[in-house]
Coordinates of C-alpha atoms in Angstrom, one line a residue:
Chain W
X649 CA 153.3 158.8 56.6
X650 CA 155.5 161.7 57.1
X651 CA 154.7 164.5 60.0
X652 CA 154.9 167.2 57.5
X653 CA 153.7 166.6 54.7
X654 CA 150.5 166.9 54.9
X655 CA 147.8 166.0 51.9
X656 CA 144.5 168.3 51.2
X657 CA 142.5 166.2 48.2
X658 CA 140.6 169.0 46.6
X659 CA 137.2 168.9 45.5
X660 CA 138.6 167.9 41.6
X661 CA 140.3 165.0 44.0
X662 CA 143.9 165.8 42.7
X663 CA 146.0 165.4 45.5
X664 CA 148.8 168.0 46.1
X665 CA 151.2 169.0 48.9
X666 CA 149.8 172.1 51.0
X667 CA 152.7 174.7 50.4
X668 CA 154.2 176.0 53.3
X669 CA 152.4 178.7 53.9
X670 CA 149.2 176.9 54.3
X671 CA 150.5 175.1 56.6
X672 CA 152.0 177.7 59.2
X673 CA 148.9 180.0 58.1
X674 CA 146.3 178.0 59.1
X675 CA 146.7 177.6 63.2
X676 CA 147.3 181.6 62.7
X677 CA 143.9 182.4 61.1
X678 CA 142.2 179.8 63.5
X679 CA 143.6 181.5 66.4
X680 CA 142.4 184.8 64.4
X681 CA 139.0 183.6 63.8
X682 CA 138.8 182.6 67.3
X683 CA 139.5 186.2 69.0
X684 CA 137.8 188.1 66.4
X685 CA 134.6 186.1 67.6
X686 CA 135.5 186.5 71.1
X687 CA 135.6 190.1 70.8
X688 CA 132.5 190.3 68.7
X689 CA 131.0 189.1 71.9
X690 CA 132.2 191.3 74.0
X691 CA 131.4 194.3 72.0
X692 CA 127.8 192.7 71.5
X693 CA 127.5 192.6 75.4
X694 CA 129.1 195.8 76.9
X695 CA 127.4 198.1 74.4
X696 CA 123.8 196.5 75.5
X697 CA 122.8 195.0 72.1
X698 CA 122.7 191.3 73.8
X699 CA 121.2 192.0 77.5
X700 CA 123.5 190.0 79.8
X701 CA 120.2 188.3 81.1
X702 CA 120.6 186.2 78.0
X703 CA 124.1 186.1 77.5
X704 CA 127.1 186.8 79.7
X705 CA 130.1 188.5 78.4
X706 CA 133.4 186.4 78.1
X707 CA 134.8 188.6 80.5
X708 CA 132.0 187.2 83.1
X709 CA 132.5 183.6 82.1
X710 CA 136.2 184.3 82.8
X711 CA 136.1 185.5 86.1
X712 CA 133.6 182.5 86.8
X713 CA 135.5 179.9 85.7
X714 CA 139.1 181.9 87.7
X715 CA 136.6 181.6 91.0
X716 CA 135.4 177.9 90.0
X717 CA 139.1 177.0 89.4
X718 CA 140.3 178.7 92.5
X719 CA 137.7 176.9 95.0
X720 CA 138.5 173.4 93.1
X721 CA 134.8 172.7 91.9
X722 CA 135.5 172.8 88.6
X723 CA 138.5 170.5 88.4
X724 CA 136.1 167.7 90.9
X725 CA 133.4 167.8 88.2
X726 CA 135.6 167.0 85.6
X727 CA 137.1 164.6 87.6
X728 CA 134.1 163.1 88.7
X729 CA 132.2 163.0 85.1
X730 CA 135.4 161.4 83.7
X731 CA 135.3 158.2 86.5
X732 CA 131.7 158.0 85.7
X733 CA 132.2 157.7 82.0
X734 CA 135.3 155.6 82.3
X735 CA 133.6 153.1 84.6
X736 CA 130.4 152.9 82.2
X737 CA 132.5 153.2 79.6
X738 CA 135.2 150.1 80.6
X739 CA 132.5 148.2 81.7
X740 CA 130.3 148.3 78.4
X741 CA 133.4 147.4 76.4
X742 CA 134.0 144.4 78.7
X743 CA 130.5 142.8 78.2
X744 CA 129.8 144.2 74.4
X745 CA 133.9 143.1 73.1
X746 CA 133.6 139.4 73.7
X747 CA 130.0 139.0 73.2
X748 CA 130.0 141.3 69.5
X749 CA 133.1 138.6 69.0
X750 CA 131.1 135.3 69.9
X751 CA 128.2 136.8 67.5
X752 CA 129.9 137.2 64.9
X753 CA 131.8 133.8 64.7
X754 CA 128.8 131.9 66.1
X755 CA 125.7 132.1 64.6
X756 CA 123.7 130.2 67.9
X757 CA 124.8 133.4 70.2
X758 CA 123.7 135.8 67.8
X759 CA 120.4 134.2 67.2
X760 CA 119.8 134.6 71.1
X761 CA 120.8 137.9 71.4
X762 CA 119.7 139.4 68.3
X763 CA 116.0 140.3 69.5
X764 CA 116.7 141.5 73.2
X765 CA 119.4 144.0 70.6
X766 CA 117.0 145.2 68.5
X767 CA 114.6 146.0 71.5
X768 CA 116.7 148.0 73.4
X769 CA 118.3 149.6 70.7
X770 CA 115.9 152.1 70.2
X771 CA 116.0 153.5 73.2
X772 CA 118.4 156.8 74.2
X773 CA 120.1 156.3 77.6
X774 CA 117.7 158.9 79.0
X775 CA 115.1 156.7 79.2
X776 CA 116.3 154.8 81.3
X777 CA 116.9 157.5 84.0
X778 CA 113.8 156.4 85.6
X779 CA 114.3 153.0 86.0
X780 CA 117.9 153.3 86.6
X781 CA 117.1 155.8 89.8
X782 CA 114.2 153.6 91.3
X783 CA 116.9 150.5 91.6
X784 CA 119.9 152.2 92.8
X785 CA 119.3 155.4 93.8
X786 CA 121.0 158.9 92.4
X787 CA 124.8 157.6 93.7
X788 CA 127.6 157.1 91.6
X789 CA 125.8 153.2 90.6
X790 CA 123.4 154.8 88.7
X791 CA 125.5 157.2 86.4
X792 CA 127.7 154.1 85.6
X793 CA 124.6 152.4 84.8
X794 CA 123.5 154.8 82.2
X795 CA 126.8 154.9 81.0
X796 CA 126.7 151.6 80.2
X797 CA 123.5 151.2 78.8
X798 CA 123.9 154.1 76.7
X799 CA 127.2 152.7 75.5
X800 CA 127.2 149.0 75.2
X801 CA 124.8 148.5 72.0
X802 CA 127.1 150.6 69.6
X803 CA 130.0 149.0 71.0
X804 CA 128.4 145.7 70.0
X805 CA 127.5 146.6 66.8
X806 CA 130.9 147.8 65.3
X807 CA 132.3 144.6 67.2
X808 CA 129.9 142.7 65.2
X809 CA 130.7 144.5 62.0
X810 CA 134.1 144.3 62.2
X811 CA 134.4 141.2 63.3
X812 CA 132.0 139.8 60.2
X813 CA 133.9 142.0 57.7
X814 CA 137.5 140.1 58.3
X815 CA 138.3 139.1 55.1
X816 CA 137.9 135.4 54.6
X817 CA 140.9 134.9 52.2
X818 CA 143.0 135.6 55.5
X819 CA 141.7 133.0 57.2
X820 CA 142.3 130.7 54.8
X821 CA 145.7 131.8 54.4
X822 CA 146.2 131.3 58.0
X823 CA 144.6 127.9 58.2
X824 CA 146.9 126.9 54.7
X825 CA 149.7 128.1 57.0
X826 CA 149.1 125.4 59.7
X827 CA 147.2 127.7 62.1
X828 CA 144.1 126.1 63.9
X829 CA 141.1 127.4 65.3
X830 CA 142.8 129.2 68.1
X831 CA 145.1 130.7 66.2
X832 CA 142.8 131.9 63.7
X833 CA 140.5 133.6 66.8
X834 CA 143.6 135.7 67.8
X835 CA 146.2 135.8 65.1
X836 CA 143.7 136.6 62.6
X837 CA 140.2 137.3 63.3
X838 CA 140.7 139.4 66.2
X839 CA 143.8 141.5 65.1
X840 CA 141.7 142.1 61.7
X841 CA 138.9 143.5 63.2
X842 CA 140.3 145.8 66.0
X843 CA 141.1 148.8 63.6
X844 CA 137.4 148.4 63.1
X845 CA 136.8 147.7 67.0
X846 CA 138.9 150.7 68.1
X847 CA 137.4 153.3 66.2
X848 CA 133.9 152.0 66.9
X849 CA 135.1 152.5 70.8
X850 CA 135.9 156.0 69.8
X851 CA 132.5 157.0 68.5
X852 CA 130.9 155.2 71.3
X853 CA 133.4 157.5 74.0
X854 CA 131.3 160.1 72.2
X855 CA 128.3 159.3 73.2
X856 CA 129.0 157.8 77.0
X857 CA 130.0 161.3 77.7
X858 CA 126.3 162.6 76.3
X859 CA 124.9 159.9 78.3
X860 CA 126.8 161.2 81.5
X861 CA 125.9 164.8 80.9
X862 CA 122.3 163.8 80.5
X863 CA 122.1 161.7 83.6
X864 CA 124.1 164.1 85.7
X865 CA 121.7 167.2 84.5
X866 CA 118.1 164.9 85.8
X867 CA 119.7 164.0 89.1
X868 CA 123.3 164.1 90.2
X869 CA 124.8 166.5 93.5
X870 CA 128.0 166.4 91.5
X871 CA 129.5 166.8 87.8
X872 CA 129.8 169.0 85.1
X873 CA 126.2 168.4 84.1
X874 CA 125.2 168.8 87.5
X875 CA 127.2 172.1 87.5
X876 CA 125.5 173.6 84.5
X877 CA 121.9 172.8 86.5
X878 CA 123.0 174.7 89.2
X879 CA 124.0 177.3 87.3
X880 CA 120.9 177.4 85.8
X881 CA 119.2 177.2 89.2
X882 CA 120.6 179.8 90.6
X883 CA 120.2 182.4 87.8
X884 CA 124.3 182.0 87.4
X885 CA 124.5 182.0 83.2
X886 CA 128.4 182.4 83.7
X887 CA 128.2 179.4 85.4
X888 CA 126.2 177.4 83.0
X889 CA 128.8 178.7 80.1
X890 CA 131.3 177.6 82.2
X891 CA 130.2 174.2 82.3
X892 CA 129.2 173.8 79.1
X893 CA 133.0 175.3 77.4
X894 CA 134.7 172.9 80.2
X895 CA 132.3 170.0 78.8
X896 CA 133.6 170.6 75.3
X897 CA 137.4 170.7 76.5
X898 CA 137.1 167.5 78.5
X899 CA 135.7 165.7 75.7
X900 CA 138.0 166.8 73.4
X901 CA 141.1 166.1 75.4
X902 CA 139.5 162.5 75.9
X903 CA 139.0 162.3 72.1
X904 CA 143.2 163.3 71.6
X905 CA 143.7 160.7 74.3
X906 CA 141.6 158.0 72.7
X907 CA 143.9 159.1 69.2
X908 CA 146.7 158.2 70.8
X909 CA 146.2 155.1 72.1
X910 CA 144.6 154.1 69.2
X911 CA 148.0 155.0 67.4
X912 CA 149.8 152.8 69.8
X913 CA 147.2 149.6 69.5
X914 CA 147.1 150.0 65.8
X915 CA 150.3 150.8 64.4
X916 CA 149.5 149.9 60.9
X917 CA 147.0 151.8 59.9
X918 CA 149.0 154.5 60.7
X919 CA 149.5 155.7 56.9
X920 CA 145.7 155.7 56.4
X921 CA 145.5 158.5 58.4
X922 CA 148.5 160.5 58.1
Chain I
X845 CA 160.4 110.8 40.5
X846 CA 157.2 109.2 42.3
X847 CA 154.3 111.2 42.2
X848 CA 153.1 113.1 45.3
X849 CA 150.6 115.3 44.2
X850 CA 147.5 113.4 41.9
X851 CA 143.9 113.8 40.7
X852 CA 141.8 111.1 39.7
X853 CA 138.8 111.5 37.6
X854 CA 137.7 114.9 39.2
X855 CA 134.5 116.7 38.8
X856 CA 133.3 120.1 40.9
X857 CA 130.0 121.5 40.7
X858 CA 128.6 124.5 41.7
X859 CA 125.3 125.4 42.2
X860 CA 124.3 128.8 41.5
X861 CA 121.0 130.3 42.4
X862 CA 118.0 128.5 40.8
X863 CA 119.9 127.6 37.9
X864 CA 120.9 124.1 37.1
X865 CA 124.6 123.5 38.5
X866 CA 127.3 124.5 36.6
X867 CA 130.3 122.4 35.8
X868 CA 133.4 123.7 37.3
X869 CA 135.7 121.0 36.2
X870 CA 135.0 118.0 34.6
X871 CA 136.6 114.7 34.6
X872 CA 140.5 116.0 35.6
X873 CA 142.8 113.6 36.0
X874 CA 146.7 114.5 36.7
X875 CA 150.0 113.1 38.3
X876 CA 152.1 115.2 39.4
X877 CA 155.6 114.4 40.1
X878 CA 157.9 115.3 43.6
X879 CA 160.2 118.2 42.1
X880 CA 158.2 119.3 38.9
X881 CA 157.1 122.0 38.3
X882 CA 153.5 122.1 36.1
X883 CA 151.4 124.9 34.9
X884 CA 147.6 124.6 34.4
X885 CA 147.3 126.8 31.6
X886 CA 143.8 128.0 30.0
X887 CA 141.4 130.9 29.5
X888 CA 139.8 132.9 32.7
X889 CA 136.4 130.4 33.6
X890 CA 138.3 127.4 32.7
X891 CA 138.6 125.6 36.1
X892 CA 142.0 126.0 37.0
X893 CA 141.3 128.2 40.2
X894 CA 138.7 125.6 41.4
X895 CA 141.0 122.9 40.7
X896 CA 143.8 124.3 42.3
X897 CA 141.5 125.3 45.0
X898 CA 140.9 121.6 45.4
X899 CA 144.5 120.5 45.6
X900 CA 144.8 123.0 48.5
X901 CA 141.8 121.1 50.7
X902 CA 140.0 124.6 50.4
X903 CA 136.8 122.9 48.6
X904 CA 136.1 118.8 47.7
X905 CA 135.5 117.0 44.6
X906 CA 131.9 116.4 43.8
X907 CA 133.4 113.5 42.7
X908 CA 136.7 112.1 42.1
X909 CA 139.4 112.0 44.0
X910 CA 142.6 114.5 45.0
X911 CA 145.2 112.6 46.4
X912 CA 148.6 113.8 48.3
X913 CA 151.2 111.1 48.3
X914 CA 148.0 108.6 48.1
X915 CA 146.5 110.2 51.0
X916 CA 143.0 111.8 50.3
X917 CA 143.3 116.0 50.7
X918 CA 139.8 116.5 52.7
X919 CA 140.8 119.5 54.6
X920 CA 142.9 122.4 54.7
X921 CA 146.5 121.1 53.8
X922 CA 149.5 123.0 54.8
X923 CA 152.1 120.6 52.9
X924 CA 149.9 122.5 50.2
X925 CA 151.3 126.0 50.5
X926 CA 148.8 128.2 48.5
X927 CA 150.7 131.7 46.9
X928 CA 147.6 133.9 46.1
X929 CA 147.1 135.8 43.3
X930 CA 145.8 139.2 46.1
X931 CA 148.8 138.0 48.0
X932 CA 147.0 137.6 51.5
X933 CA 149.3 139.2 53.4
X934 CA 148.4 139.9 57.4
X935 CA 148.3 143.8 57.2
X936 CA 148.9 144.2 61.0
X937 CA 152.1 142.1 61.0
X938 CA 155.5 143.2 59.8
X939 CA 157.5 141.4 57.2
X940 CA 159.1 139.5 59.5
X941 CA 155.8 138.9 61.4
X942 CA 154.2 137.5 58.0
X943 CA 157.4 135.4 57.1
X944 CA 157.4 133.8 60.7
X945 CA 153.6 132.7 60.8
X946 CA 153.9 129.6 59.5
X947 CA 157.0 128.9 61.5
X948 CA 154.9 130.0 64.9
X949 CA 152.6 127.8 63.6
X950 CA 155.0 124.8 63.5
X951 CA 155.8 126.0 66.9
X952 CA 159.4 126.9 65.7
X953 CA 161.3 128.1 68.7
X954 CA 161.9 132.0 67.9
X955 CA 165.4 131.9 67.3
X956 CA 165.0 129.3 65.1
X957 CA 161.9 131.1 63.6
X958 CA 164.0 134.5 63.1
X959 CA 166.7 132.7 62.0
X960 CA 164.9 130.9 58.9
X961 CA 163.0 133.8 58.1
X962 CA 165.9 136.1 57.4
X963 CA 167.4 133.3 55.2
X964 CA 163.7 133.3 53.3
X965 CA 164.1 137.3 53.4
X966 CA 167.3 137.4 51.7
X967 CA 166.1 134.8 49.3
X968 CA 163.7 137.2 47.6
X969 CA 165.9 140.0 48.6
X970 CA 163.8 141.9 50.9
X971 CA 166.5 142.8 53.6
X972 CA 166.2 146.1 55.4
X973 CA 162.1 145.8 54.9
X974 CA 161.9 142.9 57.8
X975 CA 160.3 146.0 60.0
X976 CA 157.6 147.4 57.0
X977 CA 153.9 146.8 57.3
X978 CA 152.8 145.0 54.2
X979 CA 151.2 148.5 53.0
X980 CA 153.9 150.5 52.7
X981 CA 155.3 148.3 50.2
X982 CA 155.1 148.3 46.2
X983 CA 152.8 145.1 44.8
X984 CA 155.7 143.4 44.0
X985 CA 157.4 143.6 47.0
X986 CA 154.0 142.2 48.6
X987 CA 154.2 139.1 46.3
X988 CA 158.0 138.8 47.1
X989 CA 156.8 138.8 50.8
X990 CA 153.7 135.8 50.3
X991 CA 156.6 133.5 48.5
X992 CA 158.9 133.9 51.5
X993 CA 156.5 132.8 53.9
X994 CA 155.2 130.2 52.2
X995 CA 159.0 129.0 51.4
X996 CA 159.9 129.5 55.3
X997 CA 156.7 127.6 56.1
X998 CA 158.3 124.5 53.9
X999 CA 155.4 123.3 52.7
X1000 CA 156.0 120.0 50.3
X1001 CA 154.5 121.5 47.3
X1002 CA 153.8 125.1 46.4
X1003 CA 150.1 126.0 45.1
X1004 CA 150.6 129.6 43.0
X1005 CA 147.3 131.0 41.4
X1006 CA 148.4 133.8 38.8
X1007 CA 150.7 135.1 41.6
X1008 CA 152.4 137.6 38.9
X1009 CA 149.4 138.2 37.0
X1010 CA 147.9 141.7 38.9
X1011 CA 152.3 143.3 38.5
X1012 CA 153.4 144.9 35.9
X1013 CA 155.6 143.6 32.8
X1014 CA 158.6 144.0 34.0
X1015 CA 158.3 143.1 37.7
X1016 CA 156.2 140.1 36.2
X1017 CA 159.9 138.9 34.5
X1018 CA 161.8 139.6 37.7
X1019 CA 159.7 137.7 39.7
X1020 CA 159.9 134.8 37.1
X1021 CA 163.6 134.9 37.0
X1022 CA 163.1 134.9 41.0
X1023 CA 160.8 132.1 41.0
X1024 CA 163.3 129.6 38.5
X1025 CA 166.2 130.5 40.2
X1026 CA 164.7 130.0 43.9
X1027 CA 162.5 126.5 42.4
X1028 CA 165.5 125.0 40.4
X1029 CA 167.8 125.3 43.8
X1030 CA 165.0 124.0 46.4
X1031 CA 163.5 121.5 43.4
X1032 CA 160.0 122.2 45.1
X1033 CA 157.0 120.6 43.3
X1034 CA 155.0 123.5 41.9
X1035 CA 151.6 123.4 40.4
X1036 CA 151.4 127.2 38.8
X1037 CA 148.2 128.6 37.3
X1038 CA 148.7 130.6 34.7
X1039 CA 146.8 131.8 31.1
X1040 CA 149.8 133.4 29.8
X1041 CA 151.8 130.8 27.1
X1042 CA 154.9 132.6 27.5
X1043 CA 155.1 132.5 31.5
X1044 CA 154.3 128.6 31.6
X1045 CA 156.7 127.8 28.4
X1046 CA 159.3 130.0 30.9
X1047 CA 158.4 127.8 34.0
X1048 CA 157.0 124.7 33.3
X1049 CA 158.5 121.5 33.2
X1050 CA 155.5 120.1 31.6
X1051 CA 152.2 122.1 30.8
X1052 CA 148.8 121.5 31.1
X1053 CA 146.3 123.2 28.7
X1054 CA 142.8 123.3 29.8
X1055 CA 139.8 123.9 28.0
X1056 CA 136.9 125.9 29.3
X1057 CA 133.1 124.9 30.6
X1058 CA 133.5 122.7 31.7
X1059 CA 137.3 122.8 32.8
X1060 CA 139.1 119.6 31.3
X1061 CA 142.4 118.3 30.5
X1062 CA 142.8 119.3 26.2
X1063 CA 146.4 118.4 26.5
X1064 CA 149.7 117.5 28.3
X1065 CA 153.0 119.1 27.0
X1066 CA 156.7 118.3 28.2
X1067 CA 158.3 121.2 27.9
X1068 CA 161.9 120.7 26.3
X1069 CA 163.5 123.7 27.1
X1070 CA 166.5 123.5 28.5
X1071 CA 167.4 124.2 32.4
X1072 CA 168.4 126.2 34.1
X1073 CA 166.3 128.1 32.2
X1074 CA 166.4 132.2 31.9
X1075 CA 163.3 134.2 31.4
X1076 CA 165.5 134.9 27.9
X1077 CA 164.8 131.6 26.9
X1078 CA 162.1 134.0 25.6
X1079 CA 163.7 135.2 22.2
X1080 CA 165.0 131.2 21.5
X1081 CA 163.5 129.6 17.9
X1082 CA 163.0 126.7 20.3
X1083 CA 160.4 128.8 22.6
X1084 CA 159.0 130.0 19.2
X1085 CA 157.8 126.9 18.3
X1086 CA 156.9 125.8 21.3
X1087 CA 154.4 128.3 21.8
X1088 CA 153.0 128.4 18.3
X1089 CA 151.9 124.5 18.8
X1090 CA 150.6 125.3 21.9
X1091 CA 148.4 128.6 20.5
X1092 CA 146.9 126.4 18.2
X1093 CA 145.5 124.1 20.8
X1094 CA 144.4 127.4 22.4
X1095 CA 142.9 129.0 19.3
X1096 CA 140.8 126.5 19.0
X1097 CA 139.6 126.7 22.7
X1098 CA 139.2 131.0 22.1
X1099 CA 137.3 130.5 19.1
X1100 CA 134.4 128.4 20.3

């Protein structure tokens, strides 16, 4: 509940306050860890034991990513991955949402929708590069398309799930209150399930980047995934390393967004998670 | 006082896998009257959750009848206002938000709405929480919270289903005193569940022992005590004997 104090349970699961020192320590030997690896690298590639044909040194991925940040390519790929995920993204939760919500609280919709589900849920976004390319090309459409078909099943699933595991004694309360079916849909039902609905979206955000990456490394003239194929096409390792560290920032910065607004949307689960 | 809450001749079933159906309650017939307060009193599996559940339109008789103010209960009924023994509290709403649903419900303007639920707050003394989530509150806080929205609801009679039963001794006796003082001002009908002898002889205006499988009517007490009544009516010779007449008609009921 409280900023600073934070709980570790310990394997025994007694719960104690981390002492102070833990918990100034800790970014300190992270930080630590961090540079000692960095430099390990280094070390490993300007004494010869890892050829830089395999490996560049951090000091050559620097000075790539100063040149790709100087020219503005590597700030457009970002950009550009992060409107293609969004768009797949918002466009998945629009359809899989209300249709996870109508499934769950009416069994006809779930019947019909059930089998086309478990068909397509087998198969990783990547296979549907192929198709995806042949009906609308290797634009911007197609990206968003994998996006969303790489997306919208889990979506629907968690919906689903949360939306089934609303406890029924709350709806009864709510009905004994005077509350009809209306008010039961979004007083009750849907309030109860969005924790679960939120952090399902969150694990699917996930994944709709991976589905991105993957579409943008087949066929794509733009985008971080694109840029690490370049790389790789031109012999540029540095380049590809590039890509692949500003991958991992991006998604991790969209992850700390995603935190936040879950914080906001959900304010009282707040002291589940510290 | 004419009756407004009654059950005639009432039987629930339930069936239960491929076994032959069990007999909830069998045969319960009781009149309750506007501004008593009655406890259902018997042993876990007798059939006082079912028949309360049945006063409260959440299930029907099999057969039999469940009447309020002569009016069949065959659905949901908010004049029923249930108090529930896990307290059912909205965790996403604040106090305030919990207190006010049935009001928004009622389509109480929200002046009117804050208005009665701060009175309903201060009745179970729960200022300066109005802004917690239910969770960040002790258990029974939480229960002081469900009887405030069920009171600011205003239903015409309260439905409580071992609503004290899951606090511990002493908040238990709090909330009784609460409950007497709050019930003998408003003189709301109240059917209480209960399987504690010493928290209906503390409540009850009249008390209603059941026996088990199936659940049935064993007896009907008045109880004499004295109002307004104090949860140290406790250490009275009165209460004494009171509950030793009513432990026989219980003993008997354990034994078997």
């Amino acid at each position: 509940m409280n900023g600073d104090t934070q709980v570790a349970i310990r394997a025994d699961g007694v719960q104690r306050r981390r002492s102070r020192a833990h918990v100034s320590a800790s970014p300190l030997i992270k930080i630590a860890s961090v540079c000692c690896f960095v430099l390990a690298w280094q070390l490993a590639t300007t004494t010869g034991v890892i050829s830089p044909l395999f490996l560049p040194s951090p000091g050559q991925i620097v000075a790539q990513a100063q040149e790709l940040i100087a020219s503005g390519d590597l700030w457009s790929s970002v950009l550009i991955s992060s409107e293609r995920v969004f768009a797949g993204f918002a466009l998945a939760a629009l359809v899989a949402v209300p249709l996870g919500v109508v499934m769950a609280v009416w069994w006809p919709a779930k019947a019909i929708v059930d089998p086309f589900v478990s068909l397509l849920r087998p198969l990783p976004s990547i296979t549907w590069i192929p198709l995806t390319i042949l009906w609308l090309g290797i634009g911007e459409e197609q990206k968003v398309a994998i996006v969303f078909l790489g997306s919208w099943i889990y979506m629907l699933f968690y919906t689903l799930a949360s939306v089934q595991r609303v406890d029924p004694l709350l709806i009864r309360a709510a009905r004994n209150l005077g509350a009809r079916d209306f008010a039961v849909m979004w007083q009750v039902i849907l309030p109860a399930a969005l924790p679960g609905i939120i952090s399902g979206l969150k694990v699917t955000l996930a994944i709709a980047w991976s589905c991105v990456l993957s579409a943008e490394l087949v066929a794509a003239q733009s985008g971080l995934g694109a840029l690490i194929w370049q790389g790789k096409d031109w012999g540029n390792l540095p380049l590809v390393l590039v890509g692949m560290v500003a991958i991992s920032i991006t998604v991790l910065i969209a992850d700390a967004i995603a935190e936040r607004i879950e914080r906001v949307l959900v304010p009282w689960e707040r002291h589940r998670r510290g | 006082m004419p009756t407004i809450l009654s059950a005639e001749n009432v039987t629930r079933t339930f069936s239960i896998g491929r076994g032959p159906d069990v007999v909830a309650v069998h045969d319960f017939s009781l009149q309750v009257d506007e501004g008593e307060f009655v406890c259902l009193l018997g042993s876990s599996g007798c059939g006082k959750t079912t028949m309360l559940n049945m006063f409260a339109g959440f299930i029907q008789p099999t057969q039999g009848r469940v009447l309020l103010r002569g009016h069949p209960i065959t659905r949901i009924e908010p004049r029923c206002g249930v108090v529930f023994q896990s307290y059912a509290l909205f965790p996403w709403k604040t106090v305030q938000g919990n207190v006010e649903f049935g009001l928004r419900m009622q389509r109480v303007p929200a002046a009117e709405r804050r208005r009665r639920a701060a009175r309903f707050i201060e009745l179970v003394k729960l200022q300066g929480f109005e802004r917690h989530y239910p969770v960040e509150l002790s258990g029974g806080m939480q229960q002081r919270v469900t009887l405030a929205r069920i009171l600011a609801a205003d239903p015409e009679v309260l439905l409580m289903d071992e609503p004290f039963a899951a606090l511990d001794a002493m908040t238990r006796q709090d909330m009784q005193e609460e409950l007497l003082r709050i019930q003998e001002a408003s003189r709301k009908t109240v059917v209480f569940i209960t399987h504690s002898i010493d928290e209906a002889l503390i409540l009850a205006d009249r008390i209603v022992v059941m026996s088990a499988r199936p659940g049935r009517v064993k007896a009907i007490l008045e109880n004499t005590l004295p109002r307004p009544r104090h949860v140290s009516i406790q250490l009275s010779p009165d209460f004494a004997a009171l509950k030793a007449e009513i432990w026989t008609l219980v003993e008997s009921e354990v034994r078997t």
